[in-house]
XYZ file of C-alpha atoms in Angstrom:
719
model
C 10.406 -4.989 -14.682
C 8.475 -6.026 -18.142
C 7.740 -3.380 -22.053
C 7.188 -2.662 -25.534
C 8.902 -3.730 -43.293
C 7.741 -4.906 -46.495
C 8.424 -8.555 -47.294
C 12.063 -7.943 -48.233
C 12.581 -9.914 -51.429
C 10.678 -12.864 -50.015
C 11.755 -15.301 -52.702
C 15.413 -14.471 -52.118
C 14.913 -14.768 -48.367
C 13.439 -18.254 -48.714
C 16.240 -19.304 -51.043
C 18.949 -17.919 -48.775
C 17.400 -19.579 -45.731
C 17.299 -23.045 -47.262
C 20.585 -23.694 -45.483
C 22.234 -22.005 -42.450
C 24.053 -18.893 -43.609
C 27.273 -17.727 -42.038
C 27.090 -14.191 -40.640
C 28.691 -11.636 -42.930
C 31.822 -10.098 -41.437
C 31.493 -6.442 -40.529
C 34.431 -4.171 -39.840
C 34.482 -2.692 -36.376
C 36.832 -0.785 -34.149
C 38.178 -2.524 -31.078
C 36.387 -1.971 -27.789
C 37.943 0.574 -25.424
C 40.513 -0.781 -23.019
C 39.103 -0.949 -19.480
C 41.545 -0.548 -16.629
C 41.332 -2.902 -13.680
C 41.212 -1.413 -10.209
C 40.937 -4.496 -7.991
C 39.021 -4.519 -4.733
C 38.211 -7.570 -2.634
C 35.040 -8.063 -0.591
C 34.743 -10.752 2.064
C 31.343 -12.415 2.434
C 31.006 -15.008 5.176
C 34.702 -15.819 4.914
C 34.751 -15.930 1.102
C 37.071 -13.508 -0.745
C 35.360 -12.078 -3.822
C 37.522 -9.919 -6.134
C 36.014 -7.145 -8.267
C 38.186 -5.471 -10.894
C 35.550 -3.050 -12.140
C 34.005 -1.551 -9.010
C 35.081 1.865 -10.277
C 32.522 1.610 -13.100
C 29.708 1.865 -10.547
C 30.235 5.602 -9.993
C 28.355 7.494 -12.706
C 29.467 10.774 -11.163
C 33.063 9.962 -12.149
C 34.074 11.686 -15.402
C 36.211 8.663 -16.304
C 33.157 6.402 -16.101
C 31.185 8.737 -18.340
C 34.062 8.843 -20.837
C 34.279 5.046 -20.769
C 30.528 4.759 -21.432
C 30.771 7.223 -24.329
C 33.634 5.207 -25.820
C 31.557 2.032 -25.558
C 28.716 3.751 -27.400
C 31.133 4.764 -30.158
C 32.361 1.179 -30.395
C 28.794 -0.161 -30.533
C 27.751 2.356 -33.171
C 30.815 1.538 -35.284
C 29.475 -2.002 -35.486
C 25.713 -1.452 -35.575
C 25.702 1.399 -38.097
C 27.543 -0.717 -40.674
C 25.148 -3.635 -40.590
C 23.848 -4.076 -44.137
C 20.142 -4.492 -43.393
C 19.695 -1.629 -40.908
C 17.999 0.791 -43.304
C 15.549 -1.795 -44.620
C 14.766 -2.816 -41.034
C 14.268 0.824 -40.016
C 11.823 1.364 -42.880
C 9.794 -1.725 -42.052
C 9.799 -1.121 -38.286
C 8.644 2.458 -38.842
C 5.864 1.186 -41.085
C 4.739 -1.374 -38.539
C 4.977 0.860 -35.452
C 3.563 4.074 -36.917
C 1.006 2.498 -39.242
C -1.220 1.182 -36.469
C -4.423 2.893 -35.452
C -4.806 4.345 -31.980
C -4.732 2.074 -28.951
C -6.566 2.939 -25.723
C -5.274 1.727 -22.360
C -5.830 2.357 -18.622
C -9.566 3.057 -18.960
C -11.236 4.675 -15.935
C -14.842 5.840 -15.560
C -15.759 8.836 -13.393
C -18.994 10.728 -13.545
C -20.188 10.850 -17.156
C -16.684 10.532 -18.582
C -14.561 7.613 -19.707
C -10.848 8.452 -19.352
C -8.029 6.701 -21.215
C -4.431 6.915 -22.311
C -4.363 7.027 -26.098
C -1.362 5.807 -28.065
C -1.675 7.618 -31.367
C 1.178 6.927 -33.818
C 3.208 8.747 -34.980
C 2.961 10.800 -31.754
C 5.915 10.003 -29.506
C 3.990 9.611 -26.234
C 0.458 8.558 -25.254
C -1.955 11.396 -24.440
C -4.754 11.575 -21.889
C -8.278 11.843 -23.296
C -11.861 11.444 -22.189
C -14.798 10.090 -24.157
C -18.540 9.979 -23.522
C -18.576 6.249 -24.275
C -16.421 3.384 -25.542
C -18.637 3.313 -28.630
C -17.970 6.934 -29.543
C -14.246 7.509 -30.084
C -14.955 10.354 -32.509
C -16.167 12.556 -29.622
C -13.023 12.304 -27.520
C -11.487 15.335 -25.808
C -7.754 15.742 -25.207
C -6.854 16.704 -21.637
C -3.046 16.415 -21.642
C -0.781 15.866 -24.639
C 2.823 15.339 -23.468
C 3.954 15.742 -27.081
C 2.956 19.398 -26.877
C 4.654 19.795 -23.508
C 7.890 18.302 -24.858
C 8.447 18.119 -28.626
C 11.407 15.750 -28.126
C 9.043 13.145 -26.679
C 10.923 12.698 -23.405
C 8.043 13.680 -21.077
C 5.663 10.831 -20.256
C 2.463 10.255 -18.306
C 3.208 7.805 -15.477
C -0.456 7.435 -14.501
C -3.632 9.453 -13.977
C -6.556 9.433 -11.510
C -9.802 11.325 -12.231
C -11.822 12.856 -9.419
C -14.959 10.937 -8.459
C -17.219 13.328 -10.377
C -14.942 13.320 -13.437
C -14.426 17.080 -13.388
C -10.714 17.029 -12.479
C -7.885 14.618 -13.156
C -4.537 14.252 -11.376
C -1.664 13.270 -13.681
C 1.881 12.183 -12.804
C 4.420 13.423 -15.386
C 8.101 12.452 -15.518
C 11.007 13.092 -17.877
C 13.744 11.133 -19.613
C 12.582 7.716 -18.488
C 13.326 8.652 -14.869
C 9.799 7.814 -13.580
C 10.345 10.647 -11.094
C 6.833 12.038 -11.305
C 5.289 15.352 -10.297
C 1.492 15.410 -9.982
C -0.378 18.045 -12.031
C -4.120 18.694 -11.715
C -6.149 19.438 -14.877
C -9.745 20.380 -15.564
C -11.238 17.623 -17.701
C -13.563 19.920 -19.636
C -10.918 22.207 -21.136
C -7.550 20.692 -20.174
C -6.484 23.748 -18.159
C -4.016 23.052 -15.382
C -4.471 24.195 -11.815
C -0.849 25.296 -11.595
C -0.968 25.998 -7.844
C -1.657 22.329 -7.126
C 1.532 20.755 -8.476
C 3.067 18.263 -6.079
C 6.622 16.959 -6.564
C 8.069 13.554 -5.656
C 4.812 11.610 -5.784
C 6.023 8.890 -8.167
C 9.426 7.231 -8.403
C 11.239 4.336 -10.002
C 11.716 2.512 -6.705
C 8.321 2.371 -4.968
C 6.112 3.797 -7.730
C 3.382 6.189 -6.601
C -0.370 6.590 -6.277
C -3.279 8.938 -5.504
C -6.926 8.711 -4.391
C -9.509 11.498 -4.411
C -11.655 12.556 -1.478
C -15.468 12.584 -1.647
C -16.059 16.141 -2.843
C -13.202 16.604 -5.317
C -11.697 19.270 -3.084
C -8.578 17.281 -2.270
C -6.800 13.961 -2.548
C -4.590 11.502 -0.704
C -1.240 10.846 -2.349
C 2.037 9.046 -1.823
C 5.234 11.006 -1.541
C 8.918 10.421 -1.061
C 11.000 12.420 1.435
C 12.007 15.860 0.248
C 15.506 17.324 0.486
C 16.412 17.908 4.119
C 13.774 15.559 5.514
C 16.072 12.524 5.391
C 19.698 11.782 4.435
C 20.408 11.740 0.687
C 20.731 7.941 0.633
C 17.152 7.611 1.954
C 15.350 9.940 -0.469
C 14.122 7.043 -2.640
C 12.693 5.174 0.359
C 10.251 5.747 3.242
C 7.171 6.455 1.116
C 4.264 7.902 3.124
C 0.696 9.105 2.522
C -0.344 12.774 2.692
C -3.547 14.697 1.992
C -3.622 17.772 -0.240
C -6.435 20.337 -0.150
C -6.799 21.971 -3.564
C -5.747 25.581 -3.635
C -3.353 25.304 -0.705
C 0.412 25.080 -0.592
C 1.858 21.554 -0.656
C 3.871 22.600 2.406
C 0.557 22.626 4.279
C -0.384 19.069 3.266
C -1.479 16.796 6.088
C 0.411 13.638 6.970
C -1.873 10.601 6.953
C -0.073 7.263 7.089
C 3.242 5.444 6.761
C 5.734 6.642 9.399
C 5.914 3.127 10.837
C 6.042 1.359 7.449
C 9.181 -0.482 6.261
C 11.896 1.502 4.500
C 11.017 -0.343 1.278
C 7.242 0.133 1.487
C 5.332 0.580 -1.780
C 1.826 2.056 -1.445
C -1.190 1.923 -3.757
C -4.281 4.023 -2.933
C -7.918 3.551 -3.947
C -11.110 5.465 -3.117
C -14.525 3.939 -2.586
C -17.226 5.039 -5.040
C -18.410 7.757 -2.677
C -14.923 8.723 -1.507
C -15.768 8.181 2.170
C -13.220 5.389 2.427
C -9.674 5.015 1.122
C -7.770 1.748 0.833
C -3.986 1.721 1.181
C -2.343 -1.462 -0.114
C 1.232 -1.675 1.142
C 3.831 -4.023 -0.336
C 7.116 -4.774 1.442
C 9.604 -4.416 -1.389
C 8.909 -6.473 -4.489
C 8.553 -9.902 -2.921
C 4.768 -10.169 -2.803
C 4.083 -9.490 0.916
C 1.224 -7.058 1.592
C -0.716 -5.358 4.333
C -3.853 -3.254 3.949
C -5.216 -0.208 5.766
C -8.645 1.377 5.321
C -9.485 4.992 6.117
C -13.029 5.806 7.172
C -14.313 9.109 8.599
C -13.107 7.749 11.958
C -9.503 7.412 10.746
C -7.142 4.677 9.510
C -7.548 1.032 10.518
C -5.265 -1.877 9.630
C -7.147 -4.835 8.117
C -4.398 -7.277 7.073
C -0.746 -7.860 7.941
C 2.160 -9.159 5.878
C 1.882 -12.625 7.372
C -1.822 -12.911 6.445
C -0.926 -13.643 2.779
C -3.602 -11.317 1.383
C -2.037 -10.182 -1.899
C -4.678 -7.851 -3.325
C -7.702 -5.932 -2.112
C -10.320 -3.588 -3.556
C -13.366 -1.758 -2.254
C -16.592 -2.960 -3.862
C -19.744 -0.921 -4.532
C -21.552 -2.823 -1.777
C -19.757 -1.520 1.344
C -17.454 -4.537 1.302
C -13.759 -5.216 0.886
C -12.811 -7.956 -1.576
C -9.492 -9.695 -0.994
C -7.341 -12.254 -2.814
C -5.773 -14.525 -0.207
C -3.051 -17.122 -0.618
C -3.229 -18.359 2.955
C -3.423 -22.148 2.526
C -4.318 -21.439 -1.129
C -1.235 -21.036 -3.377
C -3.437 -20.467 -6.429
C -5.548 -17.921 -4.591
C -9.053 -17.604 -3.153
C -11.378 -14.583 -3.067
C -12.759 -13.279 0.233
C -15.507 -10.775 1.006
C -15.357 -8.645 4.156
C -18.013 -6.144 5.260
C -16.454 -2.716 5.839
C -18.680 -2.007 8.830
C -16.418 -4.270 10.887
C -13.346 -5.057 8.798
C -11.851 -7.919 10.798
C -10.071 -10.410 8.570
C -11.230 -13.273 10.763
C -14.817 -12.451 9.745
C -14.162 -12.532 5.990
C -16.167 -15.060 3.962
C -14.618 -17.092 1.150
C -16.768 -16.649 -1.943
C -14.376 -18.126 -4.557
C -12.333 -21.030 -3.202
C -8.990 -22.156 -4.603
C -9.259 -24.172 -7.833
C -7.060 -25.615 -10.562
C -6.553 -22.144 -12.109
C -4.648 -19.263 -10.525
C -6.402 -16.058 -9.521
C -4.219 -13.249 -10.817
C -2.993 -10.703 -8.285
C -1.734 -7.347 -9.505
C -0.208 -4.482 -7.556
C -0.988 -1.358 -9.507
C -3.678 0.530 -11.311
C -5.339 -2.515 -12.904
C -7.334 -4.700 -10.529
C -7.479 -8.465 -10.991
C -11.206 -8.477 -10.352
C -14.167 -6.188 -10.939
C -17.123 -6.006 -8.573
C -20.494 -4.868 -9.948
C -23.749 -4.505 -7.973
C -24.521 -8.231 -8.338
C -21.431 -9.920 -9.830
C -17.679 -10.397 -9.461
C -15.470 -10.861 -12.541
C -12.272 -12.722 -11.574
C -9.167 -12.687 -13.791
C -7.400 -16.039 -13.877
C -3.999 -17.156 -15.086
C -3.956 -20.525 -16.862
C -0.248 -21.138 -17.258
C 0.220 -18.016 -19.400
C -3.105 -17.246 -21.126
C -5.986 -15.688 -19.176
C -9.590 -16.519 -18.523
C -12.241 -14.553 -16.607
C -14.763 -16.358 -14.411
C -18.007 -14.697 -13.289
C -19.580 -15.206 -9.835
C -22.382 -13.648 -7.854
C -21.568 -12.086 -4.490
C -22.314 -15.345 -2.696
C -19.820 -17.208 -4.889
C -22.287 -18.815 -7.284
C -20.605 -19.542 -10.642
C -22.238 -17.619 -13.507
C -19.993 -18.516 -16.455
C -16.913 -17.067 -18.170
C -16.160 -14.170 -20.461
C -15.870 -15.313 -24.097
C -12.193 -15.083 -25.069
C -10.128 -16.303 -27.987
C -7.733 -19.200 -27.465
C -4.397 -18.179 -25.897
C -5.645 -14.667 -25.109
C -4.816 -12.202 -22.355
C -6.968 -9.585 -20.651
C -5.185 -6.249 -20.259
C -7.841 -4.466 -18.223
C -11.404 -4.704 -16.905
C -13.781 -1.890 -16.072
C -17.236 -1.801 -14.549
C -19.902 -0.867 -17.088
C -23.595 -0.117 -16.788
C -25.347 -2.325 -14.265
C -23.520 -5.634 -14.121
C -21.919 -5.304 -17.553
C -18.163 -4.990 -17.950
C -15.669 -3.532 -20.403
C -12.504 -5.551 -20.946
C -9.481 -5.398 -23.215
C -8.277 -8.601 -24.879
C -5.478 -9.515 -27.283
C -3.453 -12.492 -28.454
C 0.069 -12.957 -29.750
C -1.228 -12.381 -33.298
C -4.318 -10.170 -32.894
C -4.126 -6.547 -31.687
C -5.822 -5.300 -28.503
C -9.474 -4.301 -28.513
C -11.944 -3.264 -25.823
C -15.125 -5.340 -25.623
C -18.479 -4.722 -23.955
C -19.835 -7.827 -22.250
C -23.609 -7.762 -21.816
C -24.960 -9.866 -18.972
C -28.382 -9.784 -20.599
C -27.217 -11.009 -24.016
C -24.440 -13.193 -22.543
C -22.044 -12.088 -25.252
C -19.170 -9.674 -25.866
C -18.996 -7.178 -28.717
C -16.094 -5.005 -29.820
C -16.369 -1.330 -28.992
C -14.927 1.553 -31.007
C -11.769 1.320 -28.912
C -9.920 -1.224 -30.999
C -6.553 -1.198 -32.687
C -5.798 -2.133 -36.265
C -2.258 -2.860 -37.345
C -0.283 -3.260 -40.573
C 1.276 -6.277 -38.862
C -0.944 -8.891 -40.456
C -0.268 -12.265 -38.909
C -2.294 -14.127 -41.522
C -0.473 -17.323 -42.298
C 0.934 -17.479 -38.754
C -0.110 -19.600 -35.807
C 0.694 -20.034 -32.122
C 1.388 -23.461 -30.695
C 1.969 -24.236 -27.048
C 4.458 -26.990 -26.290
C 6.067 -28.282 -23.110
C 9.764 -28.460 -22.294
C 11.086 -30.645 -19.482
C 13.385 -28.931 -16.997
C 16.304 -30.582 -15.192
C 14.160 -31.684 -12.227
C 11.328 -32.935 -14.434
C 9.141 -29.809 -14.205
C 7.074 -29.218 -17.344
C 7.595 -25.697 -18.692
C 5.200 -24.146 -21.262
C 6.759 -22.681 -24.413
C 4.561 -20.494 -26.640
C 5.815 -20.654 -30.235
C 4.758 -18.119 -32.882
C 5.504 -19.497 -36.323
C 4.405 -19.592 -39.929
C 1.875 -22.288 -40.779
C 3.517 -25.225 -42.474
C 6.926 -24.416 -40.980
C 9.521 -27.111 -41.672
C 11.097 -28.484 -38.526
C 14.477 -28.980 -40.155
C 16.596 -27.175 -37.533
C 17.285 -24.260 -39.855
C 14.848 -21.593 -38.699
C 16.304 -18.454 -37.083
C 14.625 -18.359 -33.671
C 14.330 -15.929 -30.755
C 13.550 -17.281 -27.288
C 12.284 -14.824 -24.676
C 11.712 -15.314 -20.950
C 11.455 -13.555 -17.584
C 10.772 -15.757 -14.553
C 10.506 -13.504 -11.511
C 8.397 -11.474 -9.063
C 5.335 -13.634 -9.698
C 4.905 -11.812 -13.033
C 3.258 -13.902 -15.745
C 4.137 -13.623 -19.430
C 0.632 -13.546 -20.878
C -0.004 -13.260 -24.647
C 0.798 -9.789 -25.951
C 0.504 -8.438 -29.487
C 3.677 -6.940 -30.962
C 3.744 -5.186 -34.367
C 7.538 -5.322 -34.565
C 7.581 -9.097 -34.078
C 6.033 -9.367 -37.543
C 9.348 -8.200 -39.014
C 11.001 -11.337 -37.655
C 8.292 -13.754 -38.727
C 7.998 -12.458 -42.267
C 11.713 -13.121 -42.757
C 11.175 -16.754 -41.829
C 11.895 -16.430 -38.133
C 10.319 -18.184 -35.156
C 9.548 -16.350 -31.899
C 9.107 -18.280 -28.643
C 8.133 -17.166 -25.125
C 8.711 -19.494 -22.164
C 6.548 -19.422 -19.001
C 9.238 -20.055 -16.383
C 9.152 -20.691 -12.669
C 9.553 -17.472 -10.716
C 6.536 -16.115 -12.561
C 2.924 -16.411 -11.459
C 1.602 -18.629 -14.239
C 0.717 -21.483 -11.866
C 0.320 -19.624 -8.609
C 2.390 -18.801 -5.570
C 4.194 -22.159 -5.470
C 5.379 -21.584 -9.059
C 6.746 -18.185 -8.050
C 8.462 -19.423 -4.908
C 10.048 -22.300 -6.823
C 11.997 -19.646 -8.733
C 12.882 -16.933 -6.222
C 15.408 -16.478 -3.400
C 17.539 -19.624 -3.041
C 15.485 -21.395 -5.744
C 16.461 -18.988 -8.519
C 18.569 -21.577 -10.361
C 15.315 -23.335 -11.311
C 14.467 -20.375 -13.553
C 17.708 -20.737 -15.489
C 17.250 -24.503 -15.777
C 13.720 -23.963 -17.131
C 14.931 -21.505 -19.751
C 17.767 -23.770 -20.864
C 15.244 -26.602 -21.154
C 13.061 -24.393 -23.373
C 16.061 -23.640 -25.596
C 16.947 -27.328 -25.822
C 13.320 -28.135 -26.659
C 13.381 -25.751 -29.628
C 16.587 -27.358 -30.856
C 15.586 -30.972 -30.226
C 12.134 -30.469 -31.789
C 13.770 -29.263 -35.000
C 12.757 -25.612 -34.864
C 16.324 -24.364 -34.888
C 19.936 -25.095 -33.969
C 22.400 -23.460 -31.602
C 23.846 -21.571 -34.585
C 20.433 -20.106 -35.409
C 19.106 -19.439 -31.905
C 19.103 -16.089 -30.096
C 17.908 -15.466 -26.547
C 16.432 -12.153 -25.415
C 15.165 -10.704 -22.139
C 15.090 -7.583 -20.024
C 15.475 -6.467 -16.406
C 15.052 -9.669 -14.351
C 15.018 -11.270 -17.790
C 18.434 -9.687 -18.344
C 19.687 -11.628 -15.342
C 18.205 -14.689 -17.040
C 20.250 -13.908 -20.157
C 23.472 -13.512 -18.162
C 22.979 -16.733 -16.217
C 22.096 -18.659 -19.380
C 25.089 -17.664 -21.502
C 27.578 -18.018 -18.633
C 26.245 -21.471 -17.701
C 25.628 -22.663 -21.277
C 27.773 -20.561 -23.633
C 27.200 -22.928 -26.554
C 23.389 -23.050 -26.446
C 22.870 -20.018 -28.700
C 24.574 -17.795 -31.260
C 23.415 -14.382 -30.012
C 22.094 -12.651 -26.891
C 20.114 -9.413 -26.532
C 19.882 -8.262 -22.922
C 17.921 -5.133 -21.980
C 18.527 -3.248 -18.697
C 19.749 -6.411 -17.016
C 21.156 -7.396 -13.630
C 24.478 -9.255 -13.581
C 26.436 -8.580 -10.366
C 24.094 -10.204 -7.866
C 26.320 -9.389 -4.905
C 26.010 -5.631 -5.493
C 22.355 -5.373 -6.502
C 21.158 -4.333 -3.065
C 23.624 -1.424 -2.988
C 21.504 0.422 -5.562
C 18.313 2.179 -4.354
C 15.859 -0.071 -6.157
C 18.034 -3.085 -5.427
C 16.993 -2.838 -1.786
C 13.382 -3.413 -2.883
C 14.524 -6.556 -4.725
C 16.007 -8.265 -1.666
C 12.632 -9.890 -0.998
C 12.853 -11.527 -4.450
C 16.571 -12.306 -4.786
C 17.850 -12.433 -1.219
C 20.696 -10.582 0.490
C 24.431 -11.179 0.887
C 23.946 -10.565 4.616
C 22.319 -13.997 4.877
C 24.909 -16.781 4.439
C 22.592 -19.220 2.668
C 21.225 -16.556 0.350
C 24.737 -15.268 -0.371
C 25.816 -18.771 -1.380
C 22.858 -19.035 -3.782
C 23.498 -15.573 -5.262
C 27.212 -16.218 -5.696
C 26.529 -19.618 -7.268
C 24.735 -18.079 -10.276
C 25.783 -14.397 -10.356
C 26.658 -13.933 -14.063
C 29.364 -11.330 -13.415
C 31.245 -13.776 -11.199
C 30.989 -16.711 -13.614
C 32.577 -15.212 -16.709
C 35.489 -17.538 -17.534
C 38.829 -16.326 -18.842
C 39.360 -17.325 -22.449
C 35.870 -18.780 -22.917
C 34.032 -18.297 -26.203
C 30.678 -16.595 -25.662
C 27.822 -15.804 -28.045
C 27.648 -12.361 -29.620
C 26.041 -10.126 -26.992
C 24.238 -6.793 -27.243
C 23.647 -5.088 -23.894
C 21.173 -2.186 -23.821
C 20.647 0.204 -20.920
C 19.343 3.694 -20.144
C 21.418 6.283 -18.308
C 18.374 7.362 -16.239
C 17.210 3.883 -15.237
C 15.807 4.038 -11.667
C 15.021 0.318 -11.486
C 18.272 -1.377 -12.558
C 21.444 0.649 -12.100
C 23.191 0.979 -15.504
C 26.448 0.104 -13.743
C 25.279 -3.504 -14.004
C 25.600 -3.405 -17.788
C 28.856 -1.448 -17.642
C 30.582 -3.928 -15.334
C 29.363 -6.992 -17.236
C 30.516 -5.519 -20.539
C 33.990 -4.762 -19.166
C 34.293 -8.231 -17.649
C 33.348 -10.008 -20.890
C 35.494 -7.849 -23.161
C 38.542 -8.520 -20.996
C 37.924 -12.239 -20.460
C 36.852 -13.097 -23.997
C 38.336 -10.596 -26.480
C 37.504 -12.928 -29.348
C 33.764 -12.669 -28.609
C 31.609 -9.739 -29.710
C 30.280 -7.752 -26.733
C 28.510 -4.432 -27.352
C 27.055 -1.924 -24.876
C 24.435 0.584 -26.047
C 23.527 3.283 -23.491
C 20.676 5.709 -24.198
C 21.347 9.018 -22.456
C 17.674 10.067 -22.651
C 16.046 6.856 -21.430
C 15.549 4.765 -18.307
C 14.178 1.285 -17.800
C 12.125 1.554 -20.985
C 9.046 2.933 -19.234
C 8.220 6.292 -20.795
C 10.482 5.801 -23.829
C 9.309 7.666 -26.920
C 8.113 5.981 -30.104
C 11.274 7.115 -31.913
C 13.458 5.655 -29.151
C 11.635 2.338 -29.346
C 11.998 2.178 -33.120
C 15.718 2.970 -33.068
C 16.291 0.395 -30.363
C 14.384 -2.118 -32.478
C 16.555 -1.282 -35.490
C 19.717 -2.035 -33.522
C 18.318 -5.228 -32.010
C 16.996 -6.712 -35.240
C 19.993 -5.600 -37.297
C 22.224 -7.342 -34.769
C 20.105 -10.512 -34.805
C 19.790 -10.595 -38.600
C 23.568 -10.399 -38.852
C 24.389 -12.965 -36.180
C 21.784 -15.529 -37.236
C 22.399 -15.117 -40.948
C 18.951 -13.780 -41.875
C 19.173 -12.480 -45.422
C-alpha cells in the first residue's frame, strides 16, 4: 500500500520566490465528455445514485477508449509545462547517479544474498556475496533486465535454500505482482526449468516459500488454478503445498489452508535446520493473525486470531518468539519452547513499554534472535530504535542510530553480532555491522552514495493538534535558515492506515523540490502504527475520519506556523493515502492549491467489490454492516463531490494492471470531478504497463516524477 537537477538558476529562483507567483497559464484541450448512465443502490434504506458505474468494466471497449482519451487530455497539459525538460534532466541525474543499493539481505550457507538496485538498470537484480565487506566479489544470479529489456519484469521476492546452493525467485510482469516461482543454482545462475511453479504470488494475498531441510523441496503458497474454483475466487483461498524438486507441479502435496478464511494471507518461514516450518496467517489486511507450526509429526496450530499475536519467528534455540498485543497495545515479546508450543506456556521476556514494538507481515522480521540475544525493532512515533535483550529479557543496550533514523532490515551475523540497514530523510541507506564485543556499529561495503546532497538541509519534528486534541507529529524537511514568511512552496504527504508507520526514508528525487526552495513534510497520522495498536484502531473502521482530521490539522499547522499558505501548499499520497487525498480535498477544498493522488481509493461503497477490496474490509469496514456503511458513506470522496464547487488542481495517477486498488476508482473519481467542477483542473494519467507501483521500472518512476513535479511547479508557481 506504500513506494519509491542542477540548481536551476538558483539566484533567479530565489528572486522569483520572494513573493507568491501566479501559475503560468498553459493551453490544454478540454477533457473528454463522460456520459452518465445512472444506477441506484439501496443500502440500509438509503438510496445512493451512481452515474459512472459503467466505468468500472475495463473489459468494455468504451471504457478503454474513455481512458485513452483521458490520457490524451492529460498529456496535452503535462507535455506543455515549461519546466518539464529541466525537471527530467535533474531527476535522471538524481535517480541514475546514485551508487548501488542492497536490500532484502538473507544469509544461507556461506553466501549472503541480496537484491541490488544498480542504476541505470531498470530493475533490481539478485546477487550473492561472500560478505557484506566484499561487494567487489558479488555474483549475479538473476538479472531481470536481461530477461526483459523493456524493464517490465520484476523480482517479487526470493528465498535461498538452507545450504545456499539454490534460490527460489518469484518473477512477475507489468506491475501485476502475479508471480511464478523459478529455481536457480546460486553458483552459476542456471535455472532448473522443470521446477517452475505458477500462481505462487499475487497482488491480493502476496505469496511466500520455505525450504525443507535437505534442499530437495520447499513449501509454498499458491492460489487456485483455473478449474479449481469459480473465476471470481481465483485471487482468494490461498493454501500451502509442498514441491519436490524434479517432479511435476501437478504432483505437489497439499499441506495446509483448506479451512482458512477466503481472504487468508500466508507467510512461511523455515527453522535453521529446516525441520520446522512456521505459517503466519493474516485474515485480510486488518492485523488479525494465527500461527501454525509444522514439525516432523505434522502441522499444529499455536495461536488463533483472537489471541492478538501479530508476529512470530522461529529462533535458533528451539523456541518460537512472538509479538503479542493482548493487553499490550504497544506490544510485548514472548518466548515459547517448540517442544510443547502451547501459548499459555509462553514467557514474556520483553514487557510492554512506552515505545511500540514494530510488527511486520512479510519478509523482514521486526526482531532478530541470535544464540544469546534478541534485537527488537521499535517505533517511536515515526523514527525507529532497536533495543537489545538477552533471552531472559535482560536489557543489554540499544543499537547506535542517528537521530530520526529508520531501520530497513536486520540480519543475524556471526555469533551475536547483527547486520542492519539504516537511513534518514537526508542520508542514504547503508548496511552496518554491529559488534557485540566492541559495542559499536561500522558501515559495511553495502552502502549507497547519492548525488542528492542534502547539505544545508535539516529535519525538524513538530506537533499539530487535531480536532479532538490529539497531537500529531509532522516531520518537516527544509533548508537551514528557512524564512517562515508563508511563501514557501510546500508538499505535505501522509498515509494513515493498516498500522503502517511512515518511518524516515531517503529520497533522491525529493532533493529536486528542496533545491528549488520547497519544503517537504510527512505527517504521522492515526491509522498507522507509530504509537501502537491503539493509534491504529483510532484511525480504522468507523474511526477513519480521525485520519482526515489529523491530516487537515497538519496542513493547518504548516500554514499557521508560517511555512506556507493555501496558495502554495500541495498534498500528496498514494493507495490508502490516495483515499486521504480525496477525503481532504472534498472536505476542505480551500486548504491547498494542488493535489497529487497515486493509485487511490475514492468510492468507498464499491471497494469491496474488487478482489483486493475484500481483503481491505477488515481495515475499512463493509457496507453490509449498517454502522460501518454509515461511516463509509459519511466520508467516501466520490459521494461528497459537490456540484459547482471549486477544487484544487488534481493529478490522479494509476496503473492499468494494479491488483491492489482497481483503476476504476481513479476513473470514476475523475469523471465525477470533471462533470461537477468543469472550472477546476482534473487530470488522469494511466500507465498501461504498470500496477500499484511495485515492480515499476526506473524509467517509469522517472517519467512519473517528471509529470508530478512539472504539475506541482506549475500549480505552486515554482520558477
